[in-house]
């Protein structure tokens, strides 16, 4: 079975148990002739894929009553993979979603690492640092790198921890955020797991 | 007595009890011939002001032993104005500093409102919203505007509140943040108050 999660920068594939990526800039989806189950947040790719009969859009197969209309379909499928927990999908944005007894309870959106480092740099060249993921959150910072790291990471950390739920980490920066949440379950295939669950439920395959 | 706080975008003056601003782009500091006590975080303006004998740089008159070398001098003077409390200076960056019994305990730096709105917009056009300062923080968001507002504001709010100290609000966006902290003391002249305190202590005037 071939699954694809189309984002703003890449087509992420899972071919049985093999993961691979293709750039949205260069990849031609016509090149695949077998059946592909996909979700897509990329408006440009969406238009192309709608015209291809072997590409099966899965977004219509989820019960949307618990979600909201403008919620990214990747967040929805990650939620579908989890019964109870807080899901952190760390990419260009960091989305945080709470699922309680199989029901989406709400979530929030935080800027991703690169976006936020760029933000500080744009405010002032004296704030041009990488974030310190080893920062001790128990001490108020007394240097510039730690002062921005605390601003970005400590505030985020406290909000996630207050929910006191199992933490699921996915997305390209999952490994970095794992330093903050050492007990989190890292699952780079969380969205694909959600897709498999829906395929089974909807009897699509 | 004429005081001036030179930032990255403006010269902020306090002439006895009258506040006014001049743009760093157009203002010529040679135009002022009387004595000006100033602090300056703007590297370009700093060079010009060093050559003017009636402009008195106050940065050397603070005991730096409690602060750190790269800390913005505006943050330092705001801290000097407060004996006990948490100071939020909301401008292009939002700085948060804790002062305990007259001693600076540390602080952090968060992006300002406009910088952060731009960050979300740059991540995706679907995140192009103004922040909702009326958001109910007790409910996890289920729409895009609230999802980014929660990411920016709730995480910040919780961090400030956990210190359980008197909150002092200053800077151009103090009024907006006052919606989150209705019991905060708003004082747009906090930095000038710190300057006055140091002028008195150092017997400069």
CSV table of C-alpha atoms in Angstrom, one decimal:
chain,number,residue,atom,x,y,z
A,1,UNK,CA,0.0,0.0,0.0
A,2,UNK,CA,1.3,3.4,-1.0
A,3,UNK,CA,0.5,6.4,1.3
A,4,UNK,CA,1.4,10.1,0.7
A,5,UNK,CA,1.3,13.1,3.0
A,6,UNK,CA,1.7,16.2,0.8
A,7,UNK,CA,3.1,19.2,2.7
A,8,UNK,CA,4.2,22.7,1.6
A,9,UNK,CA,7.7,21.6,0.8
A,10,UNK,CA,7.6,17.8,0.1
A,11,UNK,CA,5.6,14.7,-0.9
A,12,UNK,CA,6.2,12.3,2.0
A,13,UNK,CA,5.6,8.7,1.0
A,14,UNK,CA,5.2,5.5,2.9
A,15,UNK,CA,5.5,2.5,0.6
A,16,UNK,CA,4.6,-0.5,2.9
A,17,UNK,CA,7.4,0.2,5.5
A,18,UNK,CA,9.7,2.3,3.4
A,19,UNK,CA,9.7,6.1,3.9
A,20,UNK,CA,10.9,8.5,1.2
A,21,UNK,CA,10.4,12.1,0.2
A,22,UNK,CA,10.1,14.1,-3.1
A,23,UNK,CA,10.3,17.8,-3.4
A,24,UNK,CA,7.1,19.6,-4.4
A,25,UNK,CA,9.2,21.7,-6.8
A,26,UNK,CA,10.5,18.8,-8.9
A,27,UNK,CA,8.2,15.8,-8.3
A,28,UNK,CA,5.7,14.9,-11.0
A,29,UNK,CA,2.8,13.0,-9.4
A,30,UNK,CA,1.9,11.6,-12.9
A,31,UNK,CA,5.0,9.4,-12.5
A,32,UNK,CA,3.1,7.1,-10.1
A,33,UNK,CA,0.6,4.9,-11.8
A,34,UNK,CA,-0.4,2.6,-8.9
A,35,UNK,CA,-3.0,3.6,-6.3
A,36,UNK,CA,-1.9,6.3,-3.8
A,37,UNK,CA,-3.9,7.2,-0.7
A,38,UNK,CA,-3.0,10.8,0.1
A,39,UNK,CA,-3.7,13.9,2.2
A,40,UNK,CA,-2.6,17.3,1.1
A,41,UNK,CA,-2.3,20.7,2.7
A,42,UNK,CA,-0.6,22.3,-0.4
A,43,UNK,CA,-3.1,24.2,-2.5
A,44,UNK,CA,-1.1,24.0,-5.7
A,45,UNK,CA,-0.4,20.2,-5.4
A,46,UNK,CA,-4.1,19.7,-4.4
A,47,UNK,CA,-5.3,21.0,-7.8
A,48,UNK,CA,-2.9,18.6,-9.7
A,49,UNK,CA,-3.8,15.6,-7.6
A,50,UNK,CA,-7.6,16.1,-8.1
A,51,UNK,CA,-7.2,15.4,-11.7
A,52,UNK,CA,-5.4,12.0,-11.2
A,53,UNK,CA,-7.7,9.0,-10.8
A,54,UNK,CA,-5.2,6.7,-9.1
A,55,UNK,CA,-4.5,9.4,-6.3
A,56,UNK,CA,-7.2,8.9,-3.6
A,57,UNK,CA,-7.9,11.9,-1.4
A,58,UNK,CA,-8.6,10.6,2.1
A,59,UNK,CA,-9.7,13.9,3.6
A,60,UNK,CA,-13.4,13.2,2.9
A,61,UNK,CA,-13.3,9.9,4.8
A,62,UNK,CA,-12.9,11.5,8.3
A,63,UNK,CA,-15.8,12.4,10.5
A,64,UNK,CA,-15.2,16.1,10.7
A,65,UNK,CA,-17.7,16.8,13.5
A,66,UNK,CA,-15.0,17.0,16.1
A,67,UNK,CA,-12.6,19.1,14.1
A,68,UNK,CA,-12.8,22.6,12.6
A,69,UNK,CA,-13.1,23.6,9.0
A,70,UNK,CA,-9.8,25.4,8.5
A,71,UNK,CA,-7.8,22.8,10.5
A,72,UNK,CA,-4.9,21.3,8.5
A,73,UNK,CA,-5.7,17.8,7.3
A,74,UNK,CA,-2.3,16.6,8.5
A,75,UNK,CA,-3.2,17.6,12.1
A,76,UNK,CA,-6.6,15.8,11.7
A,77,UNK,CA,-4.9,12.5,10.6
A,78,UNK,CA,-2.3,12.7,13.4
A,79,UNK,CA,-5.2,13.1,15.9
A,80,UNK,CA,-6.9,10.0,14.3
A,81,UNK,CA,-3.9,7.9,15.1
A,82,UNK,CA,-4.1,8.7,18.9
A,83,UNK,CA,-6.7,7.7,21.5
A,84,UNK,CA,-5.4,9.8,24.4
A,85,UNK,CA,-2.5,12.2,24.4
A,86,UNK,CA,-1.0,15.5,23.3
A,87,UNK,CA,0.4,15.5,19.8
A,88,UNK,CA,3.3,17.7,18.8
A,89,UNK,CA,4.0,17.9,15.1
A,90,UNK,CA,7.2,19.9,14.8
A,91,UNK,CA,7.8,21.3,11.3
A,92,UNK,CA,7.7,24.8,9.8
A,93,UNK,CA,5.0,25.3,12.3
A,94,UNK,CA,4.7,23.4,15.5
A,95,UNK,CA,1.1,22.2,16.0
A,96,UNK,CA,-0.1,20.9,19.4
A,97,UNK,CA,-3.3,19.0,19.6
A,98,UNK,CA,-5.1,17.3,22.5
A,99,UNK,CA,-7.0,14.1,22.0
A,100,UNK,CA,-9.1,12.8,24.9
A,101,UNK,CA,-10.8,9.4,24.7
A,102,UNK,CA,-10.6,9.6,20.9
A,103,UNK,CA,-12.0,13.1,20.7
A,104,UNK,CA,-10.1,16.1,19.5
A,105,UNK,CA,-10.3,18.7,22.3
A,106,UNK,CA,-8.5,21.6,20.5
A,107,UNK,CA,-5.0,22.7,19.9
A,108,UNK,CA,-2.7,25.5,19.1
A,109,UNK,CA,-0.1,26.6,16.6
A,110,UNK,CA,3.4,27.7,17.5
A,111,UNK,CA,6.2,28.8,15.1
A,112,UNK,CA,8.7,26.2,14.1
A,113,UNK,CA,12.4,26.4,15.1
A,114,UNK,CA,13.7,28.0,11.9
A,115,UNK,CA,10.8,30.5,11.6
A,116,UNK,CA,11.3,31.6,15.2
A,117,UNK,CA,15.1,31.9,15.0
A,118,UNK,CA,14.6,34.1,11.9
A,119,UNK,CA,12.0,36.2,13.8
A,120,UNK,CA,14.5,37.0,16.6
A,121,UNK,CA,17.2,37.7,14.1
A,122,UNK,CA,14.9,40.1,12.2
A,123,UNK,CA,14.1,42.0,15.4
A,124,UNK,CA,17.8,42.6,16.1
A,125,UNK,CA,21.1,41.3,14.8
A,126,UNK,CA,22.1,40.9,18.5
A,127,UNK,CA,19.4,38.2,18.8
A,128,UNK,CA,20.9,36.0,16.0
A,129,UNK,CA,21.4,32.7,17.8
A,130,UNK,CA,20.4,29.1,17.6
A,131,UNK,CA,18.1,27.9,20.4
A,132,UNK,CA,19.7,26.2,23.4
A,133,UNK,CA,17.7,23.0,23.8
A,134,UNK,CA,19.8,22.0,26.9
A,135,UNK,CA,18.7,25.1,28.8
A,136,UNK,CA,17.9,24.7,32.5
A,137,UNK,CA,14.3,26.1,32.8
A,138,UNK,CA,14.6,26.5,36.5
A,139,UNK,CA,16.9,29.5,36.3
A,140,UNK,CA,15.9,32.8,34.7
A,141,UNK,CA,18.4,33.5,31.9
A,142,UNK,CA,21.3,36.0,32.1
A,143,UNK,CA,22.6,35.8,28.6
A,144,UNK,CA,21.1,36.6,25.2
A,145,UNK,CA,21.0,33.1,23.7
A,146,UNK,CA,19.3,31.7,26.8
A,147,UNK,CA,17.0,34.7,27.0
A,148,UNK,CA,15.5,33.9,23.5
A,149,UNK,CA,15.7,30.1,24.1
A,150,UNK,CA,13.7,30.5,27.3
A,151,UNK,CA,11.2,32.7,25.4
A,152,UNK,CA,10.7,30.2,22.7
A,153,UNK,CA,11.1,26.9,24.6
A,154,UNK,CA,10.2,27.3,28.3
A,155,UNK,CA,6.8,28.9,27.6
A,156,UNK,CA,6.0,26.1,25.1
A,157,UNK,CA,7.3,23.4,27.5
A,158,UNK,CA,5.1,24.6,30.4
A,159,UNK,CA,2.0,24.6,28.3
A,160,UNK,CA,2.5,21.1,27.0
A,161,UNK,CA,3.4,19.7,30.4
A,162,UNK,CA,0.4,21.2,32.2
A,163,UNK,CA,-1.9,18.9,30.3
A,164,UNK,CA,-0.2,15.9,32.0
A,165,UNK,CA,-0.9,13.6,29.1
A,166,UNK,CA,1.2,11.1,27.1
A,167,UNK,CA,3.2,13.1,24.5
A,168,UNK,CA,3.4,12.1,20.9
A,169,UNK,CA,6.1,13.7,18.8
A,170,UNK,CA,6.2,13.7,15.1
A,171,UNK,CA,7.5,15.9,12.2
A,172,UNK,CA,10.9,16.8,10.9
A,173,UNK,CA,12.1,18.5,14.2
A,174,UNK,CA,10.7,15.8,16.5
A,175,UNK,CA,14.2,14.8,17.5
A,176,UNK,CA,15.1,18.3,18.7
A,177,UNK,CA,11.9,18.6,20.8
A,178,UNK,CA,12.6,15.2,22.2
A,179,UNK,CA,15.3,16.9,24.2
A,180,UNK,CA,12.6,18.8,26.1
A,181,UNK,CA,10.3,15.8,26.4
A,182,UNK,CA,12.5,12.8,27.0
A,183,UNK,CA,9.5,10.6,27.9
A,184,UNK,CA,7.6,11.5,24.7
A,185,UNK,CA,6.8,8.8,22.2
A,186,UNK,CA,8.5,9.7,18.9
A,187,UNK,CA,6.6,8.4,15.9
A,188,UNK,CA,7.6,9.8,12.5
A,189,UNK,CA,4.7,7.8,11.0
A,190,UNK,CA,1.9,9.2,13.1
A,191,UNK,CA,0.1,10.7,10.2
A,192,UNK,CA,0.5,7.6,8.1
A,193,UNK,CA,-0.9,5.5,11.1
A,194,UNK,CA,-3.9,7.8,11.1
A,195,UNK,CA,-4.4,7.2,7.4
A,196,UNK,CA,-4.1,3.4,7.8
A,197,UNK,CA,-6.7,3.5,10.5
A,198,UNK,CA,-9.1,5.5,8.3
A,199,UNK,CA,-8.5,3.2,5.3
A,200,UNK,CA,-9.5,0.2,7.4
A,201,UNK,CA,-12.5,2.0,9.0
A,202,UNK,CA,-13.8,3.2,5.7
A,203,UNK,CA,-13.0,-0.1,4.0
A,204,UNK,CA,-11.0,1.6,1.3
A,205,UNK,CA,-8.5,-1.2,0.7
B,1,UNK,CA,15.7,68.1,32.8
B,2,UNK,CA,15.8,66.5,29.4
B,3,UNK,CA,16.0,62.7,29.1
B,4,UNK,CA,16.2,60.5,26.0
B,5,UNK,CA,15.8,56.8,25.4
B,6,UNK,CA,17.2,56.0,22.0
B,7,UNK,CA,15.8,52.9,20.4
B,8,UNK,CA,16.0,51.2,17.0
B,9,UNK,CA,13.2,53.3,15.5
B,10,UNK,CA,12.9,56.5,17.6
B,11,UNK,CA,14.4,59.0,20.0
B,12,UNK,CA,12.0,59.0,23.0
B,13,UNK,CA,12.3,62.2,25.0
B,14,UNK,CA,11.0,63.2,28.4
B,15,UNK,CA,11.3,67.0,28.8
B,16,UNK,CA,10.3,67.5,32.5
B,17,UNK,CA,6.8,65.9,32.2
B,18,UNK,CA,6.3,66.2,28.4
B,19,UNK,CA,6.9,63.0,26.3
B,20,UNK,CA,7.7,63.3,22.6
B,21,UNK,CA,9.3,61.1,19.9
B,22,UNK,CA,11.6,61.8,17.0
B,23,UNK,CA,12.3,59.3,14.2
B,24,UNK,CA,15.9,57.9,14.1
B,25,UNK,CA,15.7,58.4,10.3
B,26,UNK,CA,15.1,62.1,10.3
B,27,UNK,CA,16.2,63.5,13.7
B,28,UNK,CA,19.5,65.4,14.0
B,29,UNK,CA,20.7,65.3,17.6
B,30,UNK,CA,22.9,68.3,16.9
B,31,UNK,CA,19.7,70.3,17.0
B,32,UNK,CA,19.6,70.1,20.8
B,33,UNK,CA,22.0,72.3,22.5
B,34,UNK,CA,21.0,71.9,26.2
B,35,UNK,CA,22.2,69.0,28.3
B,36,UNK,CA,20.5,65.6,27.5
B,37,UNK,CA,20.8,62.5,29.7
B,38,UNK,CA,20.4,59.5,27.4
B,39,UNK,CA,20.6,55.8,27.0
B,40,UNK,CA,20.9,54.2,23.5
B,41,UNK,CA,20.5,50.7,22.1
B,42,UNK,CA,20.9,51.9,18.5
B,43,UNK,CA,24.5,51.3,17.3
B,44,UNK,CA,24.3,53.9,14.6
B,45,UNK,CA,22.9,56.7,16.9
B,46,UNK,CA,25.4,55.7,19.5
B,47,UNK,CA,28.3,56.7,17.3
B,48,UNK,CA,26.8,60.1,16.6
B,49,UNK,CA,25.9,60.8,20.2
B,50,UNK,CA,29.4,60.0,21.5
B,51,UNK,CA,30.7,63.0,19.6
B,52,UNK,CA,28.3,65.5,21.3
B,53,UNK,CA,29.5,66.9,24.6
B,54,UNK,CA,26.0,68.0,25.8
B,55,UNK,CA,24.6,64.4,25.3
B,56,UNK,CA,25.5,62.5,28.6
B,57,UNK,CA,25.5,58.7,28.2
B,58,UNK,CA,24.1,57.2,31.4
B,59,UNK,CA,25.0,53.6,30.7
B,60,UNK,CA,28.3,53.9,32.6
B,61,UNK,CA,26.6,55.0,35.8
B,62,UNK,CA,24.9,51.7,36.6
B,63,UNK,CA,26.4,49.0,38.8
B,64,UNK,CA,26.6,46.3,36.2
B,65,UNK,CA,27.5,43.4,38.6
B,66,UNK,CA,23.8,42.2,38.6
B,67,UNK,CA,23.3,42.4,34.9
B,68,UNK,CA,24.9,40.7,31.9
B,69,UNK,CA,27.2,42.2,29.3
B,70,UNK,CA,25.0,42.0,26.2
B,71,UNK,CA,21.8,43.0,28.0
B,72,UNK,CA,20.0,45.9,26.4
B,73,UNK,CA,20.6,49.1,28.4
B,74,UNK,CA,16.8,49.9,28.2
B,75,UNK,CA,16.0,46.7,30.1
B,76,UNK,CA,18.7,47.6,32.7
B,77,UNK,CA,17.2,51.1,33.3
B,78,UNK,CA,13.6,49.6,33.5
B,79,UNK,CA,14.9,47.2,36.2
B,80,UNK,CA,16.6,50.1,38.1
B,81,UNK,CA,13.1,51.7,38.4
B,82,UNK,CA,11.6,48.7,40.2
B,83,UNK,CA,12.3,47.2,43.6
B,84,UNK,CA,10.2,44.1,43.3
B,85,UNK,CA,8.3,42.9,40.3
B,86,UNK,CA,8.2,41.4,36.8
B,87,UNK,CA,8.7,44.0,34.1
B,88,UNK,CA,7.2,43.5,30.6
B,89,UNK,CA,8.6,46.0,28.0
B,90,UNK,CA,6.4,45.3,24.9
B,91,UNK,CA,7.9,46.7,21.8
B,92,UNK,CA,9.5,45.2,18.6
B,93,UNK,CA,10.6,42.5,21.1
B,94,UNK,CA,8.9,41.8,24.4
B,95,UNK,CA,11.4,41.6,27.2
B,96,UNK,CA,10.4,40.2,30.6
B,97,UNK,CA,12.7,40.8,33.6
B,98,UNK,CA,12.4,39.8,37.2
B,99,UNK,CA,13.6,42.1,40.0
B,100,UNK,CA,13.6,40.7,43.5
B,101,UNK,CA,14.5,43.0,46.4
B,102,UNK,CA,16.3,45.4,44.0
B,103,UNK,CA,18.3,42.7,42.4
B,104,UNK,CA,17.9,41.6,38.7
B,105,UNK,CA,17.2,37.8,38.8
B,106,UNK,CA,17.2,37.2,35.0
B,107,UNK,CA,14.8,37.6,32.2
B,108,UNK,CA,13.7,36.4,28.8
B,109,UNK,CA,13.0,37.8,25.3
B,110,UNK,CA,9.8,37.1,23.3
B,111,UNK,CA,9.0,38.4,19.9
B,112,UNK,CA,6.8,41.5,19.7
B,113,UNK,CA,3.2,41.4,18.3
B,114,UNK,CA,4.0,42.6,14.8
B,115,UNK,CA,7.1,40.4,14.5
B,116,UNK,CA,5.1,37.3,15.6
B,117,UNK,CA,2.1,38.0,13.4
B,118,UNK,CA,4.5,38.3,10.4
B,119,UNK,CA,6.1,35.0,11.5
B,120,UNK,CA,2.8,33.1,11.3
B,121,UNK,CA,1.9,34.8,8.0
B,122,UNK,CA,5.3,33.7,6.5
B,123,UNK,CA,4.8,30.1,7.6
B,124,UNK,CA,1.5,30.0,5.7
B,125,UNK,CA,-1.0,32.5,4.3
B,126,UNK,CA,-3.8,30.6,6.1
B,127,UNK,CA,-2.2,31.8,9.4
B,128,UNK,CA,-2.4,35.5,8.4
B,129,UNK,CA,-4.5,36.8,11.4
B,130,UNK,CA,-4.2,39.5,14.1
B,131,UNK,CA,-4.0,38.1,17.6
B,132,UNK,CA,-7.1,37.8,19.7
B,133,UNK,CA,-6.3,39.4,23.0
B,134,UNK,CA,-9.8,38.6,24.3
B,135,UNK,CA,-9.1,34.8,24.0
B,136,UNK,CA,-10.4,32.5,26.8
B,137,UNK,CA,-7.3,30.7,27.8
B,138,UNK,CA,-9.3,28.0,29.6
B,139,UNK,CA,-10.5,26.4,26.4
B,140,UNK,CA,-8.2,24.8,23.8
B,141,UNK,CA,-8.8,26.6,20.5
B,142,UNK,CA,-10.8,25.2,17.6
B,143,UNK,CA,-10.2,27.9,15.0
B,144,UNK,CA,-7.1,29.2,13.3
B,145,UNK,CA,-7.0,32.7,14.7
B,146,UNK,CA,-7.4,31.4,18.3
B,147,UNK,CA,-4.9,28.6,17.6
B,148,UNK,CA,-2.1,31.1,16.8
B,149,UNK,CA,-3.3,33.6,19.5
B,150,UNK,CA,-3.1,30.8,22.1
B,151,UNK,CA,0.4,29.8,20.9
B,152,UNK,CA,1.6,33.4,21.2
B,153,UNK,CA,-0.3,34.7,24.2
B,154,UNK,CA,-1.3,31.8,26.5
B,155,UNK,CA,2.2,30.4,26.7
B,156,UNK,CA,3.5,33.9,27.5
B,157,UNK,CA,0.7,34.6,30.0
B,158,UNK,CA,1.3,31.4,32.0
B,159,UNK,CA,5.1,32.1,32.3
B,160,UNK,CA,4.5,35.7,33.6
B,161,UNK,CA,1.8,34.6,36.0
B,162,UNK,CA,3.7,31.8,37.6
B,163,UNK,CA,6.2,34.3,39.1
B,164,UNK,CA,3.3,35.6,41.2
B,165,UNK,CA,4.8,39.1,41.4
B,166,UNK,CA,3.6,42.6,40.8
B,167,UNK,CA,3.6,43.2,37.0
B,168,UNK,CA,4.9,46.4,35.4
B,169,UNK,CA,4.0,47.1,31.8
B,170,UNK,CA,5.8,49.5,29.6
B,171,UNK,CA,6.6,50.0,25.9
B,172,UNK,CA,4.5,50.9,22.8
B,173,UNK,CA,2.3,47.8,23.1
B,174,UNK,CA,1.8,48.0,26.9
B,175,UNK,CA,-2.0,48.8,26.4
B,176,UNK,CA,-2.5,45.6,24.3
B,177,UNK,CA,-0.8,43.4,26.9
B,178,UNK,CA,-2.8,45.1,29.6
B,179,UNK,CA,-5.8,43.1,28.3
B,180,UNK,CA,-4.0,40.0,29.5
B,181,UNK,CA,-2.8,41.5,32.8
B,182,UNK,CA,-5.6,43.7,34.0
B,183,UNK,CA,-4.0,44.2,37.4
B,184,UNK,CA,-0.6,45.2,35.9
B,185,UNK,CA,0.8,48.7,36.6
B,186,UNK,CA,1.2,50.5,33.3
B,187,UNK,CA,4.0,53.0,33.3
B,188,UNK,CA,5.2,54.3,30.0
B,189,UNK,CA,7.9,56.3,31.8
B,190,UNK,CA,9.5,53.3,33.6
B,191,UNK,CA,12.8,53.6,31.8
B,192,UNK,CA,12.9,57.4,32.4
B,193,UNK,CA,12.1,56.7,36.1
B,194,UNK,CA,15.1,54.4,36.2
B,195,UNK,CA,17.2,57.1,34.6
B,196,UNK,CA,16.1,59.7,37.2
B,197,UNK,CA,16.9,57.4,40.0
B,198,UNK,CA,20.4,56.8,38.7
B,199,UNK,CA,20.9,60.6,38.0
B,200,UNK,CA,20.1,61.2,41.7
B,201,UNK,CA,22.2,58.3,43.0
B,202,UNK,CA,25.2,59.3,40.9
B,203,UNK,CA,24.7,63.0,41.7
B,204,UNK,CA,24.7,63.9,38.0
B,205,UNK,CA,22.3,66.8,38.2
